[in-house]
Amino acid sequence: METTGKVIKCRAAISWETGKPFSIEEVEVPAPKAHEIRVKIAATGICGTDEHALHGYFSNIEFPIILGHEAAGIVESVGEGVTSVKPGDKVIPLFMPQCGECVCCQNPNTNLCLNYSADKPRSPEDKKITFTCKGKQIHRMASISTFSEYTILQESACAKIDAKAPLDKVCLIGCGFSTGYGSAVNIAKVQPGSTCAVFGLGGVGLSVLIGCKVAGAARIIGVDINKTKFAKAKELGATDCISPQDNDKPIHEVLTEMTNGGVHYSFECIGQTDSMIEALKSSHSGYGTTVIVGVAPFTDKMALDPMLLTTGRTLKGALFGGWKGKTCVPKLVSDSMAKKFNLDKLVTHTLPFEKINEGFELLRAGKSIRTILIF
Ligand code: PAD
Ligand code: ZN
Ligand code: ZN
């Protein structure tokens, strides 16, 4: 390709400061070095985590930055030593890489890779990859930064997918869908006939709900303060939907009464420590499991009565639904193409990339599930 080996100038949405609107700027994206891949992003979703990152929820995010981590694209060029993809391949960037070599990658019980963690500074290797704009160095989010027409990935953070995959839909497999679905099927391991409660019915919570349904849950209760989310939740398999604001008692008491003592599985998909404790208290003593999916500000801490755990509840959490990205993402894409689950229902808006601020406004106003930005 004529761009191979050269710096590419392209559009990107820069967040210059915490909480400020995005500004579309021209950025320079370097050529990929050894074991790096340069990808042309075709479509990128807006996830609740991007909104949280913009508002300083993470300890390891520095401004100015290019956010975005839920995307699909096409390989433009590769650096020396890259063997898993070639120019023209369709790919999904992985915010949780899979180096295949670290102790976590070699452990089948986790999808963490020691090359990345949401609560640690980025690795020196990763910090070397930078974009520039107006002569300033621009930081990257979760090693992938997909709010840019072109981005650089380490080979461990790039999954090759089916050449026929619709990029404007499977981009959701890059975060929201896989996170929610995997939280139900991999982390909670929802059993047929069980009762589940899902706190927060955004793109992630609704994907948890899809996972609970696929796993054969008999009763799925959606919890959200925004009742406009209930219709879609019911369409996707929720048997009941309730709002904490319609009840004068704590929502765990309502759920406990509705389910004869508590649910088998509860999921927090909001990112608030109070809701995390409510989710835990909603699970049945002796056998209930609670999965924390939501990301709270790193300064917030949970204070909980340890007796909730000594009486037999399990509290767990995961990033990216427990999927090892390079291995599992291609399979999730094939499953979506085989209609094992329907991603279309999660997409409420599709906008040109330039309208990124409008997309975030829709999320903040509670009017969208997923907005997909198209380059
Ligand atoms: P979203 O903003 O689309 O959904 C959040 C939902 O929570 C909305 O429907 C809100 O109305 C609802 N809500 C807000 N406050 C309350 C409340 N007090 N009680 C009940 N419902 C409430 O975001 P999303 O679905 O994209 O993301 C949800 C969370 O998951 C967010 O914290 C995000 O950072 C996190 C996330 N985690 C991972 C991971 O790997 N663990 C990946 C992706 C997203
Ligand atoms: Zn690893
Ligand atoms: Zn996300």
Tab-separated table of C-alpha atoms and ligand atoms in Angstrom:
chain	number	residue	atom	x	y	z
A	1	MET	CA	0.000	0.000	0.000
A	2	GLU	CA	1.138	3.529	-0.679
A	3	THR	CA	0.856	4.428	3.015
A	4	THR	CA	3.014	1.488	4.203
A	5	GLY	CA	5.979	2.623	6.264
A	6	LYS	CA	4.809	6.252	6.317
A	7	VAL	CA	3.190	8.414	8.969
A	8	ILE	CA	-0.564	8.680	8.283
A	9	LYS	CA	-2.449	11.905	8.920
A	10	CYS	CA	-6.094	11.281	9.747
A	11	ARG	CA	-9.109	12.360	11.808
A	12	ALA	CA	-9.331	11.560	15.503
A	13	ALA	CA	-11.439	12.747	18.434
A	14	ILE	CA	-9.136	14.268	21.026
A	15	SER	CA	-10.076	14.681	24.664
A	16	TRP	CA	-7.817	17.571	25.657
A	17	GLU	CA	-9.128	17.752	29.240
A	18	THR	CA	-11.243	15.739	31.674
A	19	GLY	CA	-14.958	16.030	31.014
A	20	LYS	CA	-14.644	18.402	28.022
A	21	PRO	CA	-16.329	17.777	24.630
A	22	PHE	CA	-14.315	15.864	22.041
A	23	SER	CA	-12.626	17.862	19.332
A	24	ILE	CA	-12.069	16.382	15.906
A	25	GLU	CA	-8.490	17.075	14.894
A	26	GLU	CA	-5.909	15.905	12.396
A	27	VAL	CA	-3.438	13.553	14.094
A	28	GLU	CA	-0.272	11.820	12.973
A	29	VAL	CA	-0.238	8.052	13.396
A	30	PRO	CA	3.250	6.507	13.141
A	31	ALA	CA	4.084	3.487	10.998
A	32	PRO	CA	3.900	0.225	12.947
A	33	LYS	CA	7.172	-0.938	14.505
A	34	ALA	CA	8.120	-4.577	15.163
A	35	HIS	CA	5.142	-6.616	16.463
A	36	GLU	CA	2.748	-3.715	15.877
A	37	ILE	CA	-0.210	-3.431	13.516
A	38	ARG	CA	-1.752	-0.306	12.010
A	39	VAL	CA	-5.517	-0.620	11.588
A	40	LYS	CA	-8.052	1.514	9.721
A	41	ILE	CA	-11.032	1.658	12.056
A	42	ALA	CA	-14.354	1.191	10.241
A	43	ALA	CA	-16.780	1.464	13.162
A	44	THR	CA	-16.492	2.185	16.868
A	45	GLY	CA	-19.137	1.983	19.581
A	46	ILE	CA	-19.583	4.388	22.480
A	47	CYS	CA	-19.309	2.444	25.753
A	48	GLY	CA	-20.103	3.604	29.294
A	49	THR	CA	-16.408	3.107	30.064
A	50	ASP	CA	-15.448	5.832	27.559
A	51	GLU	CA	-17.732	8.215	29.435
A	52	HIS	CA	-16.180	7.077	32.734
A	53	ALA	CA	-12.655	7.478	31.367
A	54	LEU	CA	-13.490	10.992	30.163
A	55	HIS	CA	-14.560	11.833	33.720
A	56	GLY	CA	-11.393	10.524	35.367
A	57	TYR	CA	-12.619	7.178	36.752
A	58	PHE	CA	-9.287	5.437	36.006
A	59	SER	CA	-5.979	5.957	37.754
A	60	ASN	CA	-3.937	5.178	34.632
A	61	ILE	CA	-5.452	7.575	32.102
A	62	GLU	CA	-3.615	10.719	31.129
A	63	PHE	CA	-4.832	13.673	29.056
A	64	PRO	CA	-4.755	14.684	26.246
A	65	ILE	CA	-5.976	11.307	25.083
A	66	ILE	CA	-7.775	9.499	22.291
A	67	LEU	CA	-10.470	7.360	23.919
A	68	GLY	CA	-12.509	4.540	22.339
A	69	HIS	CA	-12.055	0.801	22.790
A	70	GLU	CA	-15.010	-0.989	21.139
A	71	ALA	CA	-14.298	-1.224	17.435
A	72	ALA	CA	-13.678	-3.192	14.276
A	73	GLY	CA	-11.454	-2.371	11.333
A	74	ILE	CA	-9.123	-3.490	8.587
A	75	VAL	CA	-5.354	-3.977	8.810
A	76	GLU	CA	-3.544	-1.269	6.797
A	77	SER	CA	0.033	-2.421	7.397
A	78	VAL	CA	2.061	-4.513	9.810
A	79	GLY	CA	5.449	-4.156	11.473
A	80	GLU	CA	8.290	-6.647	11.357
A	81	GLY	CA	7.602	-10.046	12.883
A	82	VAL	CA	3.801	-9.855	12.786
A	83	THR	CA	2.470	-13.267	11.804
A	84	SER	CA	-1.177	-13.419	12.925
A	85	VAL	CA	-2.608	-10.854	10.461
A	86	LYS	CA	-1.798	-9.252	7.104
A	87	PRO	CA	-2.954	-6.065	5.341
A	88	GLY	CA	-6.616	-6.330	4.334
A	89	ASP	CA	-7.634	-8.638	7.204
A	90	LYS	CA	-10.673	-7.684	9.266
A	91	VAL	CA	-9.822	-7.348	12.951
A	92	ILE	CA	-11.161	-6.369	16.362
A	93	PRO	CA	-8.797	-4.422	18.655
A	94	LEU	CA	-8.498	-5.955	22.136
A	95	PHE	CA	-8.484	-3.695	25.179
A	96	MET	CA	-7.478	-6.838	27.082
A	97	PRO	CA	-4.512	-8.218	25.124
A	98	GLN	CA	-3.474	-11.866	25.103
A	99	CYS	CA	0.309	-12.121	24.880
A	100	GLY	CA	0.074	-15.894	25.346
A	101	GLU	CA	3.234	-15.968	27.428
A	102	CYS	CA	2.616	-14.389	30.841
A	103	VAL	CA	1.448	-16.473	33.813
A	104	CYS	CA	-2.100	-15.177	33.456
A	105	CYS	CA	-2.289	-15.883	29.701
A	106	GLN	CA	-1.096	-19.405	30.461
A	107	ASN	CA	-3.735	-19.878	33.160
A	108	PRO	CA	-7.044	-21.080	31.673
A	109	ASN	CA	-9.019	-19.540	34.560
A	110	THR	CA	-8.371	-15.889	33.725
A	111	ASN	CA	-8.337	-13.575	30.717
A	112	LEU	CA	-6.068	-11.000	32.337
A	113	CYS	CA	-2.774	-10.445	30.580
A	114	LEU	CA	0.024	-9.004	32.677
A	115	ASN	CA	0.784	-6.677	29.776
A	116	TYR	CA	-2.318	-4.739	30.632
A	117	SER	CA	-4.305	-3.912	33.698
A	118	ALA	CA	-6.975	-1.271	34.186
A	119	ASP	CA	-5.480	-0.256	37.530
A	120	LYS	CA	-1.763	-0.097	36.685
A	121	PRO	CA	0.381	2.302	34.656
A	122	ARG	CA	0.720	1.305	30.999
A	123	SER	CA	3.737	-0.833	30.134
A	124	PRO	CA	6.895	0.950	28.903
A	125	GLU	CA	6.519	-0.934	25.587
A	126	ASP	CA	2.994	0.389	25.160
A	127	LYS	CA	3.917	3.918	26.221
A	128	LYS	CA	6.318	4.092	23.287
A	129	ILE	CA	3.348	4.083	20.884
A	130	THR	CA	2.083	7.626	20.561
A	131	PHE	CA	-0.025	9.807	18.327
A	132	THR	CA	0.736	13.473	17.870
A	133	CYS	CA	-1.513	16.442	17.271
A	134	LYS	CA	-0.388	20.064	16.835
A	135	GLY	CA	3.081	18.978	17.978
A	136	LYS	CA	1.763	17.493	21.236
A	137	GLN	CA	1.975	13.869	22.283
A	138	ILE	CA	-1.469	12.290	22.650
A	139	HIS	CA	-1.997	9.395	25.058
A	140	ARG	CA	-3.846	6.202	24.243
A	141	MET	CA	-6.704	4.473	26.038
A	142	ALA	CA	-6.340	0.802	27.011
A	143	SER	CA	-3.602	0.436	24.388
A	144	ILE	CA	-6.009	0.750	21.485
A	145	SER	CA	-7.662	4.231	21.111
A	146	THR	CA	-10.357	3.619	18.542
A	147	PHE	CA	-11.766	7.150	18.264
A	148	SER	CA	-9.243	7.612	15.474
A	149	GLU	CA	-9.487	6.714	11.795
A	150	TYR	CA	-6.194	4.817	12.108
A	151	THR	CA	-4.696	3.323	15.239
A	152	ILE	CA	-1.729	1.215	16.285
A	153	LEU	CA	-2.123	-2.081	18.086
A	154	GLN	CA	0.384	-4.455	19.564
A	155	GLU	CA	-0.012	-7.862	17.922
A	156	SER	CA	-1.249	-9.283	21.236
A	157	ALA	CA	-4.140	-6.777	21.160
A	158	CYS	CA	-5.510	-7.620	17.722
A	159	ALA	CA	-7.896	-10.473	16.861
A	160	LYS	CA	-8.402	-11.548	13.255
A	161	ILE	CA	-12.082	-12.128	12.442
A	162	ASP	CA	-14.183	-13.552	9.591
A	163	ALA	CA	-13.665	-11.686	6.294
A	164	LYS	CA	-17.452	-11.470	5.838
A	165	ALA	CA	-18.178	-10.006	9.300
A	166	PRO	CA	-20.290	-6.784	9.267
A	167	LEU	CA	-17.898	-4.359	10.989
A	168	ASP	CA	-20.654	-1.903	11.965
A	169	LYS	CA	-22.213	-4.614	14.171
A	170	VAL	CA	-19.370	-6.864	15.325
A	171	CYS	CA	-17.548	-3.835	16.727
A	172	LEU	CA	-19.742	-4.457	19.809
A	173	ILE	CA	-17.867	-7.711	20.341
A	174	GLY	CA	-14.835	-5.507	21.058
A	175	CYS	CA	-16.341	-4.595	24.440
A	176	GLY	CA	-19.973	-4.180	25.506
A	177	PHE	CA	-21.536	-7.334	24.137
A	178	SER	CA	-18.687	-9.689	25.066
A	179	THR	CA	-18.327	-8.129	28.519
A	180	GLY	CA	-21.978	-8.606	29.414
A	181	TYR	CA	-22.512	-11.950	27.723
A	182	GLY	CA	-19.293	-13.418	29.154
A	183	SER	CA	-20.108	-12.138	32.649
A	184	ALA	CA	-23.200	-14.362	32.542
A	185	VAL	CA	-21.831	-17.451	30.790
A	186	ASN	CA	-18.146	-17.463	31.875
A	187	ILE	CA	-17.968	-15.627	35.190
A	188	ALA	CA	-21.299	-16.356	36.898
A	189	LYS	CA	-21.779	-19.574	34.895
A	190	VAL	CA	-25.553	-19.098	34.995
A	191	GLN	CA	-27.381	-22.422	35.268
A	192	PRO	CA	-30.619	-23.419	33.522
A	193	GLY	CA	-33.734	-22.693	35.590
A	194	SER	CA	-32.009	-20.073	37.756
A	195	THR	CA	-33.098	-16.568	38.778
A	196	CYS	CA	-30.957	-13.540	37.828
A	197	ALA	CA	-31.012	-9.803	38.587
A	198	VAL	CA	-29.279	-7.340	36.263
A	199	PHE	CA	-28.570	-3.872	37.679
A	200	GLY	CA	-28.221	-1.312	34.855
A	201	LEU	CA	-29.810	-1.950	31.460
A	202	GLY	CA	-27.332	-0.204	29.160
A	203	GLY	CA	-25.413	-2.022	26.427
A	204	VAL	CA	-23.493	-4.073	28.988
A	205	GLY	CA	-26.464	-4.976	31.223
A	206	LEU	CA	-28.605	-5.961	28.235
A	207	SER	CA	-25.766	-8.192	27.025
A	208	VAL	CA	-25.673	-9.847	30.471
A	209	LEU	CA	-29.378	-10.415	29.999
A	210	ILE	CA	-28.789	-12.046	26.593
A	211	GLY	CA	-26.215	-14.333	28.257
A	212	CYS	CA	-28.614	-15.267	31.094
A	213	LYS	CA	-31.279	-16.131	28.537
A	214	VAL	CA	-28.917	-18.213	26.364
A	215	ALA	CA	-27.804	-20.036	29.545
A	216	GLY	CA	-31.439	-20.960	30.263
A	217	ALA	CA	-32.270	-18.731	33.259
A	218	ALA	CA	-35.951	-19.064	34.170
A	219	ARG	CA	-36.402	-15.603	35.633
A	220	ILE	CA	-34.411	-12.467	34.778
A	221	ILE	CA	-35.178	-9.243	36.643
A	222	GLY	CA	-33.898	-5.988	35.141
A	223	VAL	CA	-33.199	-3.065	37.493
A	224	ASP	CA	-32.816	0.490	36.180
A	225	ILE	CA	-33.845	4.004	37.182
A	226	ASN	CA	-34.582	4.779	33.509
A	227	LYS	CA	-37.830	3.013	32.707
A	228	THR	CA	-37.482	3.681	28.982
A	229	LYS	CA	-34.946	0.799	29.057
A	230	PHE	CA	-37.575	-1.729	30.157
A	231	ALA	CA	-39.208	-2.415	26.768
A	232	LYS	CA	-35.925	-3.508	25.170
A	233	ALA	CA	-34.953	-5.514	28.261
A	234	LYS	CA	-38.239	-7.431	28.031
A	235	GLU	CA	-37.725	-7.967	24.304
A	236	LEU	CA	-34.329	-9.524	25.094
A	237	GLY	CA	-35.679	-11.846	27.784
A	238	ALA	CA	-36.253	-9.960	31.051
A	239	THR	CA	-39.270	-11.452	32.815
A	240	ASP	CA	-39.680	-8.449	35.170
A	241	CYS	CA	-38.251	-4.916	35.297
A	242	ILE	CA	-38.180	-2.701	38.379
A	243	SER	CA	-36.967	0.795	39.258
A	244	PRO	CA	-35.371	1.598	42.624
A	245	GLN	CA	-37.203	4.934	42.434
A	246	ASP	CA	-40.630	3.231	42.506
A	247	ASN	CA	-39.958	1.654	45.882
A	248	ASP	CA	-39.482	3.216	49.333
A	249	LYS	CA	-37.395	0.286	50.554
A	250	PRO	CA	-33.921	-0.681	49.358
A	251	ILE	CA	-34.023	-2.563	46.069
A	252	HIS	CA	-32.387	-5.675	47.584
A	253	GLU	CA	-35.405	-6.029	49.881
A	254	VAL	CA	-37.747	-5.784	46.907
A	255	LEU	CA	-35.737	-8.421	45.015
A	256	THR	CA	-35.510	-10.687	48.060
A	257	GLU	CA	-39.291	-10.593	48.444
A	258	MET	CA	-39.883	-11.161	44.733
A	259	THR	CA	-37.618	-14.219	44.673
A	260	ASN	CA	-38.324	-15.926	47.953
A	261	GLY	CA	-35.032	-15.051	49.640
A	262	GLY	CA	-32.741	-13.822	46.879
A	263	VAL	CA	-31.512	-14.486	43.344
A	264	HIS	CA	-29.009	-17.110	42.215
A	265	TYR	CA	-27.011	-14.527	40.254
A	266	SER	CA	-26.854	-10.741	40.360
A	267	PHE	CA	-24.823	-8.452	38.112
A	268	GLU	CA	-23.850	-4.826	38.684
A	269	CYS	CA	-23.583	-3.065	35.307
A	270	ILE	CA	-23.762	0.575	36.408
A	271	GLY	CA	-20.479	1.421	38.096
A	272	GLN	CA	-21.706	2.591	41.520
A	273	THR	CA	-20.440	1.084	44.762
A	274	ASP	CA	-23.863	1.429	46.450
A	275	SER	CA	-25.475	-0.590	43.665
A	276	MET	CA	-22.697	-3.187	43.958
A	277	ILE	CA	-23.632	-3.758	47.589
A	278	GLU	CA	-27.344	-3.819	46.727
A	279	ALA	CA	-26.571	-6.459	44.088
A	280	LEU	CA	-24.647	-8.534	46.637
A	281	LYS	CA	-27.446	-8.256	49.197
A	282	SER	CA	-29.957	-9.358	46.543
A	283	SER	CA	-28.254	-12.697	46.078
A	284	HIS	CA	-29.412	-15.668	48.102
A	285	SER	CA	-27.361	-16.683	51.150
A	286	GLY	CA	-25.635	-20.025	50.820
A	287	TYR	CA	-25.363	-20.100	47.038
A	288	GLY	CA	-25.855	-16.665	45.453
A	289	THR	CA	-23.178	-15.197	43.176
A	290	THR	CA	-22.690	-11.509	42.399
A	291	VAL	CA	-20.570	-10.314	39.486
A	292	ILE	CA	-19.241	-6.768	39.434
A	293	VAL	CA	-19.063	-5.602	35.844
A	294	GLY	CA	-19.492	-1.830	36.284
A	295	VAL	CA	-16.441	0.386	36.693
A	296	ALA	CA	-16.586	2.817	39.623
A	297	PRO	CA	-14.276	5.846	40.054
A	298	PHE	CA	-10.914	4.542	41.330
A	299	THR	CA	-11.275	6.762	44.401
A	300	ASP	CA	-14.531	5.042	45.498
A	301	LYS	CA	-14.359	2.089	47.891
A	302	MET	CA	-16.942	-0.502	48.902
A	303	ALA	CA	-17.747	-1.006	52.579
A	304	LEU	CA	-19.580	-4.253	53.094
A	305	ASP	CA	-20.601	-6.484	55.963
A	306	PRO	CA	-18.285	-9.524	55.687
A	307	MET	CA	-21.112	-11.667	57.070
A	308	LEU	CA	-22.710	-11.372	53.617
A	309	LEU	CA	-19.820	-13.535	52.400
A	310	THR	CA	-19.366	-15.829	55.388
A	311	THR	CA	-22.995	-16.821	54.939
A	312	GLY	CA	-22.085	-18.291	51.589
A	313	ARG	CA	-22.455	-15.628	48.941
A	314	THR	CA	-19.762	-15.296	46.283
A	315	LEU	CA	-18.558	-11.913	45.028
A	316	LYS	CA	-16.673	-11.855	41.725
A	317	GLY	CA	-15.679	-9.420	39.023
A	318	ALA	CA	-14.185	-9.497	35.574
A	319	LEU	CA	-13.048	-7.413	32.670
A	320	PHE	CA	-14.232	-8.271	29.171
A	321	GLY	CA	-16.468	-11.069	30.451
A	322	GLY	CA	-13.543	-13.393	31.060
A	323	TRP	CA	-12.844	-13.956	27.335
A	324	LYS	CA	-9.246	-14.441	26.229
A	325	GLY	CA	-9.454	-12.045	23.297
A	326	LYS	CA	-7.237	-13.453	20.562
A	327	THR	CA	-8.653	-16.946	21.032
A	328	CYS	CA	-12.312	-16.178	21.781
A	329	VAL	CA	-13.198	-13.031	19.810
A	330	PRO	CA	-13.066	-14.764	16.378
A	331	LYS	CA	-15.443	-17.433	17.727
A	332	LEU	CA	-17.824	-14.800	19.160
A	333	VAL	CA	-17.900	-13.127	15.734
A	334	SER	CA	-18.725	-16.469	14.071
A	335	ASP	CA	-21.437	-17.126	16.663
A	336	SER	CA	-22.996	-13.722	15.960
A	337	MET	CA	-22.916	-14.403	12.199
A	338	ALA	CA	-24.570	-17.785	12.907
A	339	LYS	CA	-27.301	-15.834	14.777
A	340	LYS	CA	-26.585	-17.435	18.145
A	341	PHE	CA	-27.294	-13.945	19.507
A	342	ASN	CA	-28.516	-10.754	17.891
A	343	LEU	CA	-26.247	-7.702	18.127
A	344	ASP	CA	-28.632	-5.562	16.055
A	345	LYS	CA	-30.957	-5.119	19.037
A	346	LEU	CA	-28.208	-3.322	20.963
A	347	VAL	CA	-27.581	-0.719	18.261
A	348	THR	CA	-30.001	2.178	18.668
A	349	HIS	CA	-28.065	4.853	16.749
A	350	THR	CA	-25.521	4.972	13.927
A	351	LEU	CA	-23.785	8.300	13.344
A	352	PRO	CA	-20.902	9.618	11.244
A	353	PHE	CA	-17.707	9.829	13.346
A	354	GLU	CA	-17.814	13.648	13.337
A	355	LYS	CA	-20.986	13.496	15.455
A	356	ILE	CA	-19.206	11.855	18.383
A	357	ASN	CA	-20.339	14.548	20.836
A	358	GLU	CA	-23.958	13.945	19.813
A	359	GLY	CA	-23.407	10.221	20.462
A	360	PHE	CA	-22.163	10.924	23.999
A	361	GLU	CA	-25.108	13.276	24.635
A	362	LEU	CA	-27.503	10.445	23.702
A	363	LEU	CA	-25.749	8.154	26.214
A	364	ARG	CA	-25.846	10.779	28.982
A	365	ALA	CA	-29.524	11.488	28.338
A	366	GLY	CA	-30.289	7.759	28.605
A	367	LYS	CA	-31.671	7.770	25.045
A	368	SER	CA	-29.290	5.255	23.451
A	369	ILE	CA	-28.149	1.725	24.141
A	370	ARG	CA	-25.236	1.673	21.727
A	371	THR	CA	-24.334	4.400	19.260
A	372	ILE	CA	-22.006	3.226	16.507
A	373	LEU	CA	-19.754	5.849	14.930
A	374	ILE	CA	-18.845	5.173	11.317
A	375	PHE	CA	-15.693	6.525	9.657
B	1	PAD	P1	-24.734	2.740	30.148
B	1	PAD	O1	-24.542	4.120	30.645
B	1	PAD	O2	-25.281	2.523	28.783
B	1	PAD	O3	-25.680	1.926	31.153
B	1	PAD	C1	-25.769	2.163	32.528
B	1	PAD	C2	-27.236	1.966	32.946
B	1	PAD	O4	-27.311	2.081	34.378
B	1	PAD	C3	-28.191	3.009	32.361
B	1	PAD	O5	-29.299	2.367	31.745
B	1	PAD	C4	-28.613	3.822	33.585
B	1	PAD	O6	-29.954	4.318	33.484
B	1	PAD	C5	-28.489	2.796	34.686
B	1	PAD	N1	-28.358	3.383	36.025
B	1	PAD	C6	-27.663	4.480	36.395
B	1	PAD	N2	-27.763	4.675	37.739
B	1	PAD	C7	-28.560	3.675	38.202
B	1	PAD	C8	-29.032	3.315	39.502
B	1	PAD	N3	-28.705	4.020	40.577
B	1	PAD	N4	-29.809	2.212	39.622
B	1	PAD	C9	-30.156	1.468	38.538
B	1	PAD	N5	-29.719	1.760	37.283
B	1	PAD	C10	-28.947	2.842	37.124
B	1	PAD	O7	-23.299	2.027	30.283
B	1	PAD	P2	-22.778	0.617	29.711
B	1	PAD	O8	-23.866	-0.368	29.700
B	1	PAD	O9	-21.990	0.843	28.481
B	1	PAD	O10	-21.714	0.253	30.872
B	1	PAD	C11	-22.176	-0.104	32.161
B	1	PAD	C12	-21.020	-0.219	33.136
B	1	PAD	O11	-20.179	-1.306	32.761
B	1	PAD	C13	-20.114	1.006	33.204
B	1	PAD	O12	-19.716	1.203	34.545
B	1	PAD	C14	-18.923	0.598	32.379
B	1	PAD	O13	-17.749	1.313	32.747
B	1	PAD	C15	-18.820	-0.853	32.738
B	1	PAD	C16	-18.067	-1.710	31.776
B	1	PAD	N6	-17.237	-2.658	32.272
B	1	PAD	C17	-16.538	-3.462	31.446
B	1	PAD	C18	-15.700	-4.532	32.012
B	1	PAD	O14	-14.865	-5.097	31.295
B	1	PAD	N7	-15.888	-4.864	33.289
B	1	PAD	C19	-16.640	-3.333	30.066
B	1	PAD	C20	-17.525	-2.399	29.564
B	1	PAD	C21	-18.233	-1.555	30.406
B	2	ZN	ZN	-0.237	-12.189	28.752
B	3	ZN	ZN	-16.323	-0.817	26.997
